[in-house]
PDB file of C-alpha atoms and ligand atoms in Angstrom:
ATOM      1  CA  MET A   1      94.019 183.482  59.215  1.00 46.00           C
ATOM      2  CA  PRO A   2      92.016 180.250  59.050  1.00 52.00           C
ATOM      3  CA  HIS A   3      88.804 180.169  61.029  1.00 58.00           C
ATOM      4  CA  ARG A   4      89.880 178.634  64.328  1.00 81.00           C
ATOM      5  CA  SER A   5      86.449 177.856  65.737  1.00 92.00           C
ATOM      6  CA  ARG A   6      84.869 174.615  64.689  1.00 96.00           C
ATOM      7  CA  SER A   7      82.320 172.205  66.010  1.00 97.00           C
ATOM      8  CA  PHE A   8      83.810 169.436  68.129  1.00 97.00           C
ATOM      9  CA  ALA A   9      81.736 166.922  66.205  1.00 96.00           C
ATOM     10  CA  ASP A  10      83.169 168.000  62.822  1.00 96.00           C
ATOM     11  CA  VAL A  11      86.828 167.686  63.730  1.00 96.00           C
ATOM     12  CA  ASP A  12      89.361 164.920  63.310  1.00 97.00           C
ATOM     13  CA  LEU A  13      90.513 165.117  66.919  1.00 97.00           C
ATOM     14  CA  ALA A  14      93.692 163.107  66.436  1.00 97.00           C
ATOM     15  CA  ALA A  15      94.801 165.523  63.708  1.00 97.00           C
ATOM     16  CA  ALA A  16      93.702 168.631  65.613  1.00 97.00           C
ATOM     17  CA  TYR A  17      95.713 167.575  68.669  1.00 98.00           C
ATOM     18  CA  ALA A  18      98.696 165.949  66.951  1.00 97.00           C
ATOM     19  CA  TYR A  19     101.972 166.569  68.780  1.00 98.00           C
ATOM     20  CA  PRO A  20     104.855 168.235  66.954  1.00 97.00           C
ATOM     21  CA  THR A  21     107.159 165.520  65.659  1.00 94.00           C
ATOM     22  CA  ASP A  22     110.447 167.392  65.727  1.00 95.00           C
ATOM     23  CA  ARG A  23     110.831 168.110  69.431  1.00 96.00           C
ATOM     24  CA  PRO A  24     109.656 167.079  72.877  1.00 98.00           C
ATOM     25  CA  TRP A  25     106.414 168.784  73.759  1.00 98.00           C
ATOM     26  CA  LEU A  26     104.584 169.182  77.068  1.00 98.00           C
ATOM     27  CA  ARG A  27     100.847 169.686  76.953  1.00 98.00           C
ATOM     28  CA  ALA A  28      98.455 170.055  79.877  1.00 98.00           C
ATOM     29  CA  ASN A  29      94.816 169.072  79.769  1.00 98.00           C
ATOM     30  CA  MET A  30      92.608 170.833  82.305  1.00 98.00           C
ATOM     31  CA  ILE A  31      88.991 171.809  82.877  1.00 98.00           C
ATOM     32  CA  ALA A  32      87.538 174.837  84.666  1.00 98.00           C
ATOM     33  CA  SER A  33      84.095 176.190  85.463  1.00 98.00           C
ATOM     34  CA  LEU A  34      83.026 179.521  83.955  1.00 98.00           C
ATOM     35  CA  ASP A  35      84.218 181.220  87.142  1.00 98.00           C
ATOM     36  CA  GLY A  36      87.544 179.408  87.123  1.00 98.00           C
ATOM     37  CA  SER A  37      87.065 176.557  89.598  1.00 98.00           C
ATOM     38  CA  ALA A  38      89.290 173.571  88.976  1.00 98.00           C
ATOM     39  CA  TRP A  39      86.994 171.175  90.796  1.00 98.00           C
ATOM     40  CA  TRP A  40      83.420 170.730  91.908  1.00 97.00           C
ATOM     41  CA  GLY A  41      82.993 168.903  95.207  1.00 95.00           C
ATOM     42  CA  ASP A  42      86.674 167.889  95.123  1.00 93.00           C
ATOM     43  CA  ARG A  43      86.396 166.181  91.746  1.00 97.00           C
ATOM     44  CA  THR A  44      86.716 167.231  88.131  1.00 96.00           C
ATOM     45  CA  GLY A  45      84.247 164.711  86.731  1.00 96.00           C
ATOM     46  CA  PRO A  46      81.125 166.816  87.362  1.00 97.00           C
ATOM     47  CA  LEU A  47      82.629 169.650  85.302  1.00 98.00           C
ATOM     48  CA  GLY A  48      82.981 167.527  82.188  1.00 98.00           C
ATOM     49  CA  ASP A  49      80.632 166.010  79.668  1.00 98.00           C
ATOM     50  CA  GLU A  50      80.848 163.180  77.177  1.00 98.00           C
ATOM     51  CA  ARG A  51      82.965 165.176  74.730  1.00 98.00           C
ATOM     52  CA  ASP A  52      85.363 166.212  77.465  1.00 98.00           C
ATOM     53  CA  ARG A  53      85.789 162.560  78.409  1.00 98.00           C
ATOM     54  CA  GLU A  54      86.392 161.722  74.745  1.00 98.00           C
ATOM     55  CA  LEU A  55      89.065 164.406  74.526  1.00 98.00           C
ATOM     56  CA  PHE A  56      90.635 163.277  77.811  1.00 98.00           C
ATOM     57  CA  GLN A  57      91.037 159.777  76.401  1.00 98.00           C
ATOM     58  CA  LEU A  58      92.243 160.968  73.017  1.00 98.00           C
ATOM     59  CA  LEU A  59      94.961 163.080  74.626  1.00 98.00           C
ATOM     60  CA  ARG A  60      96.081 160.090  76.652  1.00 98.00           C
ATOM     61  CA  GLY A  61      96.127 158.009  73.504  1.00 98.00           C
ATOM     62  CA  LEU A  62      98.413 160.520  71.812  1.00 98.00           C
ATOM     63  CA  ALA A  63     100.836 160.804  74.732  1.00 98.00           C
ATOM     64  CA  ASP A  64     104.007 158.887  75.571  1.00 98.00           C
ATOM     65  CA  VAL A  65     103.614 159.565  79.295  1.00 98.00           C
ATOM     66  CA  VAL A  66     100.974 161.104  81.575  1.00 99.00           C
ATOM     67  CA  ILE A  67     102.351 163.235  84.410  1.00 99.00           C
ATOM     68  CA  VAL A  68     100.115 163.779  87.417  1.00 99.00           C
ATOM     69  CA  GLY A  69     100.460 165.112  90.954  1.00 98.00           C
ATOM     70  CA  ALA A  70     100.006 162.749  93.890  1.00 98.00           C
ATOM     71  CA  GLY A  71      97.167 164.934  95.192  1.00 98.00           C
ATOM     72  CA  THR A  72      95.128 164.205  92.092  1.00 98.00           C
ATOM     73  CA  VAL A  73      95.963 160.501  92.239  1.00 98.00           C
ATOM     74  CA  ARG A  74      94.662 160.388  95.826  1.00 98.00           C
ATOM     75  CA  VAL A  75      91.539 162.514  95.336  1.00 98.00           C
ATOM     76  CA  GLU A  76      90.492 161.121  91.969  1.00 97.00           C
ATOM     77  CA  GLY A  77      91.482 157.535  92.834  1.00 97.00           C
ATOM     78  CA  TYR A  78      93.605 157.169  89.725  1.00 98.00           C
ATOM     79  CA  GLY A  79      93.936 153.702  88.243  1.00 98.00           C
ATOM     80  CA  PRO A  80      96.343 152.657  85.503  1.00 97.00           C
ATOM     81  CA  VAL A  81      95.742 153.776  81.937  1.00 98.00           C
ATOM     82  CA  ARG A  82      93.797 151.041  80.152  1.00 97.00           C
ATOM     83  CA  PRO A  83      94.287 150.235  76.468  1.00 97.00           C
ATOM     84  CA  ARG A  84      91.478 151.286  74.147  1.00 97.00           C
ATOM     85  CA  PRO A  85      90.726 149.799  70.736  1.00 96.00           C
ATOM     86  CA  GLU A  86      90.583 153.253  69.115  1.00 95.00           C
ATOM     87  CA  TRP A  87      94.223 153.816  70.120  1.00 97.00           C
ATOM     88  CA  ASP A  88      95.597 150.977  67.976  1.00 95.00           C
ATOM     89  CA  GLU A  89      96.394 153.256  65.062  1.00 95.00           C
ATOM     90  CA  LEU A  90      97.427 156.228  67.219  1.00 95.00           C
ATOM     91  CA  ARG A  91      99.915 154.125  69.129  1.00 97.00           C
ATOM     92  CA  ALA A  92     101.291 151.997  66.302  1.00 96.00           C
ATOM     93  CA  GLY A  93     104.915 151.209  67.133  1.00 96.00           C
ATOM     94  CA  ARG A  94     104.469 152.276  70.756  1.00 97.00           C
ATOM     95  CA  ALA A  95     103.362 150.634  73.975  1.00 97.00           C
ATOM     96  CA  PRO A  96      99.563 150.165  74.012  1.00 98.00           C
ATOM     97  CA  VAL A  97      99.219 152.713  76.818  1.00 98.00           C
ATOM     98  CA  PRO A  98     101.286 155.586  78.170  1.00 98.00           C
ATOM     99  CA  PRO A  99     102.629 155.035  81.685  1.00 98.00           C
ATOM    100  CA  LEU A 100     101.543 157.366  84.457  1.00 98.00           C
ATOM    101  CA  ALA A 101     104.311 159.418  86.087  1.00 99.00           C
ATOM    102  CA  VAL A 102     103.234 160.426  89.600  1.00 98.00           C
ATOM    103  CA  VAL A 103     104.991 163.360  91.282  1.00 98.00           C
ATOM    104  CA  SER A 104     105.246 162.932  95.054  1.00 98.00           C
ATOM    105  CA  ARG A 105     107.437 164.053  97.914  1.00 97.00           C
ATOM    106  CA  ALA A 106     105.771 162.167 100.777  1.00 97.00           C
ATOM    107  CA  LEU A 107     105.070 158.976  98.783  1.00 98.00           C
ATOM    108  CA  ASN A 108     101.883 158.688 100.766  1.00 97.00           C
ATOM    109  CA  LEU A 109     100.397 156.477  98.082  1.00 98.00           C
ATOM    110  CA  ASP A 110      98.766 153.046  98.139  1.00 98.00           C
ATOM    111  CA  PHE A 111     101.359 150.878  96.451  1.00 98.00           C
ATOM    112  CA  ASP A 112      98.977 147.902  96.578  1.00 98.00           C
ATOM    113  CA  ALA A 113      96.423 149.741  94.437  1.00 98.00           C
ATOM    114  CA  PRO A 114      95.871 148.846  90.755  1.00 98.00           C
ATOM    115  CA  ILE A 115      97.690 151.983  89.601  1.00 98.00           C
ATOM    116  CA  PHE A 116     100.848 150.174  90.769  1.00 98.00           C
ATOM    117  CA  THR A 117      99.900 146.507  90.624  1.00 98.00           C
ATOM    118  CA  ALA A 118      97.851 146.343  87.417  1.00 98.00           C
ATOM    119  CA  ALA A 119      99.558 148.826  85.117  1.00 98.00           C
ATOM    120  CA  SER A 120     100.589 147.275  81.816  1.00 96.00           C
ATOM    121  CA  GLU A 121     103.228 150.015  81.571  1.00 98.00           C
ATOM    122  CA  ARG A 122     104.918 150.235  84.956  1.00 98.00           C
ATOM    123  CA  THR A 123     103.923 153.421  86.750  1.00 98.00           C
ATOM    124  CA  ILE A 124     106.746 155.900  87.238  1.00 98.00           C
ATOM    125  CA  VAL A 125     107.177 157.750  90.537  1.00 98.00           C
ATOM    126  CA  LEU A 126     109.035 161.046  90.412  1.00 98.00           C
ATOM    127  CA  THR A 127     110.280 161.824  93.892  1.00 98.00           C
ATOM    128  CA  THR A 128     112.996 163.378  96.016  1.00 98.00           C
ATOM    129  CA  GLU A 129     115.995 162.366  98.090  1.00 98.00           C
ATOM    130  CA  ALA A 130     113.998 163.486 101.124  1.00 97.00           C
ATOM    131  CA  ALA A 131     111.194 160.939 100.586  1.00 98.00           C
ATOM    132  CA  PRO A 132     110.708 158.656 103.622  1.00 97.00           C
ATOM    133  CA  ALA A 133     112.959 155.588 103.227  1.00 97.00           C
ATOM    134  CA  SER A 134     110.220 153.045 103.989  1.00 97.00           C
ATOM    135  CA  GLN A 135     107.893 154.605 101.441  1.00 97.00           C
ATOM    136  CA  ARG A 136     110.679 154.772  98.901  1.00 98.00           C
ATOM    137  CA  LYS A 137     111.296 151.035  99.341  1.00 98.00           C
ATOM    138  CA  ALA A 138     107.602 150.327  98.884  1.00 98.00           C
ATOM    139  CA  ALA A 139     107.565 152.480  95.769  1.00 98.00           C
ATOM    140  CA  GLU A 140     110.606 150.742  94.302  1.00 98.00           C
ATOM    141  CA  ALA A 141     108.914 147.376  94.675  1.00 98.00           C
ATOM    142  CA  ARG A 142     105.970 148.451  92.571  1.00 98.00           C
ATOM    143  CA  ALA A 143     107.081 151.318  90.354  1.00 98.00           C
ATOM    144  CA  GLU A 144     109.948 152.792  88.427  1.00 98.00           C
ATOM    145  CA  VAL A 145     111.298 155.409  90.815  1.00 98.00           C
ATOM    146  CA  ILE A 146     113.114 158.460  89.522  1.00 98.00           C
ATOM    147  CA  VAL A 147     114.731 160.751  92.083  1.00 98.00           C
ATOM    148  CA  ALA A 148     114.802 164.275  90.726  1.00 98.00           C
ATOM    149  CA  GLY A 149     115.610 166.731  93.463  1.00 97.00           C
ATOM    150  CA  ARG A 150     116.509 166.938  97.137  1.00 97.00           C
ATOM    151  CA  GLU A 151     113.550 168.404  99.049  1.00 97.00           C
ATOM    152  CA  ASP A 152     111.240 169.057  96.107  1.00 97.00           C
ATOM    153  CA  VAL A 153     111.035 167.375  92.740  1.00 98.00           C
ATOM    154  CA  ASP A 154     112.860 169.643  90.334  1.00 98.00           C
ATOM    155  CA  ILE A 155     110.228 169.662  87.618  1.00 98.00           C
ATOM    156  CA  ARG A 156     112.683 170.412  84.831  1.00 98.00           C
ATOM    157  CA  ALA A 157     114.984 167.581  85.920  1.00 98.00           C
ATOM    158  CA  ALA A 158     111.982 165.261  86.139  1.00 98.00           C
ATOM    159  CA  VAL A 159     110.796 166.172  82.648  1.00 98.00           C
ATOM    160  CA  ASP A 160     114.329 165.782  81.275  1.00 98.00           C
ATOM    161  CA  ALA A 161     114.495 162.311  82.839  1.00 98.00           C
ATOM    162  CA  LEU A 162     111.217 161.334  81.162  1.00 98.00           C
ATOM    163  CA  ILE A 163     112.420 162.642  77.811  1.00 98.00           C
ATOM    164  CA  ALA A 164     115.708 160.762  78.230  1.00 98.00           C
ATOM    165  CA  ARG A 165     113.591 157.596  78.528  1.00 98.00           C
ATOM    166  CA  GLY A 166     112.042 158.360  75.147  1.00 97.00           C
ATOM    167  CA  HIS A 167     108.863 160.047  76.393  1.00 98.00           C
ATOM    168  CA  ARG A 168     108.804 163.038  74.064  1.00 98.00           C
ATOM    169  CA  ARG A 169     105.039 163.552  73.906  1.00 98.00           C
ATOM    170  CA  LEU A 170     104.281 164.574  77.457  1.00 98.00           C
ATOM    171  CA  LEU A 171     100.810 165.120  78.885  1.00 98.00           C
ATOM    172  CA  CYS A 172     100.259 166.714  82.296  1.00 99.00           C
ATOM    173  CA  GLU A 173      96.840 166.128  83.856  1.00 98.00           C
ATOM    174  CA  GLY A 174      97.467 168.452  86.809  1.00 97.00           C
ATOM    175  CA  GLY A 175      96.519 169.039  89.460  1.00 97.00           C
ATOM    176  CA  PRO A 176      96.799 172.750  89.949  1.00 98.00           C
ATOM    177  CA  ILE A 177      99.699 172.619  92.434  1.00 98.00           C
ATOM    178  CA  LEU A 178     101.803 170.588  90.018  1.00 98.00           C
ATOM    179  CA  LEU A 179     100.756 172.524  86.928  1.00 98.00           C
ATOM    180  CA  ALA A 180     101.761 175.840  88.505  1.00 98.00           C
ATOM    181  CA  GLN A 181     105.285 174.487  88.886  1.00 98.00           C
ATOM    182  CA  VAL A 182     105.374 173.129  85.347  1.00 98.00           C
ATOM    183  CA  ALA A 183     104.405 176.576  84.074  1.00 97.00           C
ATOM    184  CA  ALA A 184     106.801 178.366  86.431  1.00 97.00           C
ATOM    185  CA  ALA A 185     109.636 176.209  85.089  1.00 96.00           C
ATOM    186  CA  GLY A 186     108.815 177.432  81.570  1.00 96.00           C
ATOM    187  CA  LEU A 187     107.906 173.912  80.470  1.00 97.00           C
ATOM    188  CA  LEU A 188     104.282 174.334  79.474  1.00 97.00           C
ATOM    189  CA  ASP A 189     104.148 174.352  75.686  1.00 98.00           C
ATOM    190  CA  GLU A 190     100.419 173.924  75.350  1.00 98.00           C
ATOM    191  CA  LEU A 191      97.287 174.201  77.427  1.00 98.00           C
ATOM    192  CA  CYS A 192      94.150 172.325  76.449  1.00 98.00           C
ATOM    193  CA  LEU A 193      91.430 173.904  78.536  1.00 98.00           C
ATOM    194  CA  THR A 194      87.835 172.793  78.649  1.00 98.00           C
ATOM    195  CA  LEU A 195      85.494 175.541  79.756  1.00 98.00           C
ATOM    196  CA  SER A 196      82.591 174.032  81.641  1.00 98.00           C
ATOM    197  CA  PRO A 197      79.247 175.888  81.543  1.00 98.00           C
ATOM    198  CA  VAL A 198      78.714 176.180  85.273  1.00 98.00           C
ATOM    199  CA  LEU A 199      79.208 178.810  87.983  1.00 98.00           C
ATOM    200  CA  LEU A 200      80.375 177.579  91.379  1.00 98.00           C
ATOM    201  CA  ALA A 201      82.017 180.293  93.501  1.00 98.00           C
ATOM    202  CA  GLY A 202      83.444 178.758  96.690  1.00 97.00           C
ATOM    203  CA  ASP A 203      87.117 178.274  97.318  1.00 97.00           C
ATOM    204  CA  ALA A 204      88.239 175.726  94.753  1.00 98.00           C
ATOM    205  CA  ALA A 205      91.623 176.512  93.244  1.00 98.00           C
ATOM    206  CA  ARG A 206      92.083 177.743  89.712  1.00 98.00           C
ATOM    207  CA  ILE A 207      93.852 175.411  87.295  1.00 98.00           C
ATOM    208  CA  LEU A 208      97.205 176.759  88.476  1.00 98.00           C
ATOM    209  CA  ASN A 209      97.646 176.987  92.219  1.00 98.00           C
ATOM    210  CA  GLY A 210     100.875 178.282  93.670  1.00 95.00           C
ATOM    211  CA  THR A 211     103.151 181.242  93.872  1.00 92.00           C
ATOM    212  CA  PRO A 212     102.746 183.708  91.003  1.00 94.00           C
ATOM    213  CA  LEU A 213     104.790 182.898  87.926  1.00 95.00           C
ATOM    214  CA  PRO A 214     108.030 184.886  87.691  1.00 93.00           C
ATOM    215  CA  GLU A 215     106.769 186.221  84.342  1.00 92.00           C
ATOM    216  CA  PRO A 216     103.220 185.982  82.992  1.00 94.00           C
ATOM    217  CA  GLY A 217     102.913 183.100  80.549  1.00 95.00           C
ATOM    218  CA  HIS A 218     101.495 184.289  77.222  1.00 96.00           C
ATOM    219  CA  PHE A 219      99.622 181.936  74.945  1.00 97.00           C
ATOM    220  CA  GLY A 220      98.208 182.077  71.436  1.00 96.00           C
ATOM    221  CA  LEU A 221      94.877 180.524  70.508  1.00 96.00           C
ATOM    222  CA  ALA A 222      95.396 177.483  68.290  1.00 96.00           C
ATOM    223  CA  HIS A 223      91.741 176.503  68.085  1.00 96.00           C
ATOM    224  CA  VAL A 224      88.348 176.504  69.760  1.00 97.00           C
ATOM    225  CA  LEU A 225      86.066 173.537  69.437  1.00 98.00           C
ATOM    226  CA  THR A 226      82.447 174.141  70.339  1.00 98.00           C
ATOM    227  CA  GLY A 227      80.509 171.443  72.083  1.00 97.00           C
ATOM    228  CA  GLU A 228      76.894 171.624  73.132  1.00 96.00           C
ATOM    229  CA  ASP A 229      77.653 174.047  75.965  1.00 98.00           C
ATOM    230  CA  HIS A 230      81.329 173.345  76.702  1.00 98.00           C
ATOM    231  CA  LEU A 231      84.218 174.997  74.874  1.00 98.00           C
ATOM    232  CA  PHE A 232      87.428 173.144  74.117  1.00 98.00           C
ATOM    233  CA  LEU A 233      90.288 175.623  73.903  1.00 98.00           C
ATOM    234  CA  ARG A 234      93.769 174.834  72.684  1.00 98.00           C
ATOM    235  CA  TYR A 235      96.414 177.413  73.507  1.00 97.00           C
ATOM    236  CA  VAL A 236     100.102 177.246  72.574  1.00 97.00           C
ATOM    237  CA  ALA A 237     102.729 179.152  74.547  1.00 97.00           C
ATOM    238  CA  LYS A 238     104.048 182.139  72.606  1.00 95.00           C
ATOM    239  CA  ASN A 239     107.563 181.078  73.461  1.00 85.00           C
ATOM    240  CA  ALA A 240     106.954 177.342  73.078  1.00 80.00           C
ATOM    241  CA  GLN A 241     110.214 175.702  72.184  1.00 67.00           C
ATOM    242  CA  GLY A 242     109.325 172.218  73.201  1.00 67.00           C
ATOM    243  CA  ALA A 243     109.902 170.793  76.656  1.00 61.00           C
ATOM    244  CA  GLY A 244     113.307 169.543  77.595  1.00 46.00           C
ATOM    245  CA  PRO A 245     116.892 170.431  77.055  1.00 42.00           C
ATOM    246  CA  THR A 246     116.967 170.614  73.259  1.00 40.00           C
ATOM    247  CA  PRO A 247     115.113 173.623  71.857  1.00 37.00           C
ATOM    248  CA  SER A 248     113.246 173.430  68.567  1.00 35.00           C
ATOM    249  CA  GLY A 249     114.921 174.074  65.263  1.00 32.00           C
ATOM    250  CA  THR A 250     117.968 172.000  66.087  1.00 27.00           C
TER     251      THR A 250
HETATM  252  N1  NAP B 301      90.469 171.044  86.745  1.00 52.69           N
HETATM  253  C1  NAP B 301      91.285 170.107  86.339  1.00 52.69           C
HETATM  254  O1  NAP B 301      91.512 169.938  85.148  1.00 52.69           O
HETATM  255  C2  NAP B 301      91.973 169.248  87.366  1.00 52.69           C
HETATM  256  C3  NAP B 301      93.008 168.399  86.978  1.00 52.69           C
HETATM  257  C4  NAP B 301      93.600 167.597  87.937  1.00 52.69           C
HETATM  258  C5  NAP B 301      93.166 167.651  89.252  1.00 52.69           C
HETATM  259  N2  NAP B 301      92.159 168.484  89.587  1.00 52.69           N
HETATM  260  C6  NAP B 301      91.696 168.547  90.978  1.00 52.69           C
HETATM  261  O2  NAP B 301      92.734 169.101  91.716  1.00 52.69           O
HETATM  262  C7  NAP B 301      92.747 168.561  93.027  1.00 52.69           C
HETATM  263  C8  NAP B 301      94.125 168.004  93.326  1.00 52.69           C
HETATM  264  O3  NAP B 301      95.085 168.910  92.874  1.00 52.69           O
HETATM  265  P1  NAP B 301      96.145 169.598  93.807  1.00 52.69           P
HETATM  266  O4  NAP B 301      96.591 170.823  93.108  1.00 52.69           O
HETATM  267  O5  NAP B 301      95.613 169.692  95.192  1.00 52.69           O
HETATM  268  O6  NAP B 301      97.288 168.504  93.840  1.00 52.69           O
HETATM  269  P2  NAP B 301      98.278 167.932  92.722  1.00 52.69           P
HETATM  270  O7  NAP B 301      98.952 169.030  91.989  1.00 52.69           O
HETATM  271  O8  NAP B 301      97.601 166.880  91.929  1.00 52.69           O
HETATM  272  O9  NAP B 301      99.298 167.180  93.667  1.00 52.69           O
HETATM  273  C9  NAP B 301      99.999 167.883  94.659  1.00 52.69           C
HETATM  274  C10 NAP B 301     100.953 166.879  95.255  1.00 52.69           C
HETATM  275  O10 NAP B 301     101.923 166.514  94.258  1.00 52.69           O
HETATM  276  C11 NAP B 301     103.172 166.362  94.858  1.00 52.69           C
HETATM  277  N3  NAP B 301     104.033 167.433  94.375  1.00 52.69           N
HETATM  278  C12 NAP B 301     103.689 168.515  93.652  1.00 52.69           C
HETATM  279  N4  NAP B 301     104.789 169.234  93.357  1.00 52.69           N
HETATM  280  C13 NAP B 301     105.827 168.567  93.900  1.00 52.69           C
HETATM  281  C14 NAP B 301     107.235 168.797  93.921  1.00 52.69           C
HETATM  282  N5  NAP B 301     107.789 169.849  93.300  1.00 52.69           N
HETATM  283  N6  NAP B 301     108.011 167.917  94.572  1.00 52.69           N
HETATM  284  C15 NAP B 301     107.473 166.847  95.185  1.00 52.69           C
HETATM  285  N7  NAP B 301     106.168 166.562  95.185  1.00 52.69           N
HETATM  286  C16 NAP B 301     105.358 167.425  94.552  1.00 52.69           C
HETATM  287  C17 NAP B 301     102.955 166.452  96.359  1.00 52.69           C
HETATM  288  O11 NAP B 301     102.602 165.136  96.708  1.00 52.69           O
HETATM  289  P3  NAP B 301     102.859 164.459  98.145  1.00 52.69           P
HETATM  290  O12 NAP B 301     101.870 165.135  99.040  1.00 52.69           O
HETATM  291  O13 NAP B 301     102.572 163.026  97.913  1.00 52.69           O
HETATM  292  O14 NAP B 301     104.274 164.733  98.522  1.00 52.69           O
HETATM  293  C18 NAP B 301     101.755 167.383  96.430  1.00 52.69           C
HETATM  294  O15 NAP B 301     101.046 167.250  97.638  1.00 52.69           O
HETATM  295  C19 NAP B 301      91.681 167.515  93.071  1.00 52.69           C
HETATM  296  O16 NAP B 301      90.513 168.073  93.662  1.00 52.69           O
HETATM  297  C20 NAP B 301      91.421 167.213  91.610  1.00 52.69           C
HETATM  298  O17 NAP B 301      90.101 166.810  91.391  1.00 52.69           O
HETATM  299  C21 NAP B 301      91.559 169.292  88.687  1.00 52.69           C
END
C-alpha cells in the first residue's frame, strides 16, 4: 500500500483531489476541532488556517457546483464564488466559477445580496413546494429555482436535478444539518475533513447534525496531508458508487 501520509506542502493538490471522471461524484469539505466542534463562535473561519483556506478554494475550483445549506449562507454571510487566476487551467472548458446551490425551505434569504445579484454563474436555489409564495417569487427573480420536494427538499431529487444540468462534480460545504441528510440519503461519496488543533467543548454541533443515519457510513482513508498543526484527511465511502442515478461501472 502506498504511503498515504504526505506533507501538504509537497503535494500537487489538484491531482490529489481530482474527481473521478467516469461518474458523478459528491464530495463534502468540512472542518472540525479536535473535540469535534463544527464551529467556533458560530463561524468556521477561526478553525482554519492558511492551508485550509487554500484547500477550500482548490476544492471549489475543481467543482461544477457548490451545495450549501441556507443556515450556513446566513451565518457565514456567503457571497458568490469569485473567479481566481489559478483556476484557469482547472476550469478549462467550464464556466469560470461553479454556481452555488442553496438548500432552503423557508427562503428566508436576502435576495438583494451579492450572492444573488453579483454571481457570474446564477445562484441556484433548491427548495420545496411548501416555500412561501412571496419568497419563491423573490427567489425566482434573482436565482434559478429548482423545486425538489413537497415539505422538505428531497436531497436525492435535488442532486439528480443538479446532475441533469451537467453538474457532475458536486461539492457540499455543509452545514451539518444539510450534510447529515446528504449522508443519510447515501449520497456522500467522499469526505474531506480538516482536523483543527484546538479543543473547544461547548455545544457546537458535530459536522453531521441530525437523526442518526439508518446505517453507519463506512469510509476508507484515501490520504492524510500534514500541515503545520492541522491534518487534512480525505476519506472515500466504502460503498461509493458516485452520486446520482447512474452507478459506476456503467
Ligand atoms: N465545520 C464546517 O466545516 C462547517 C461547514 C459549514 C457550516 N458550518 C457551520 O454550521 C453552522 C450552520 O449549519 P447548520 O447545520 O445550522 O445549517 P445548514 O445545514 O447550513 O442549513 C440548514 C438550513 O438548510 C435548509 N435545509 C436543510 N435541509 C433541508 C431540506 N431537506 N429541505 C429544505 N431545506 C433544508 C433549511 O433552511 P431554511 O431555514 O432557509 O428553510 C435549514 O434551516 C454555522 O455555524 C456554520 O459556521 C460549519
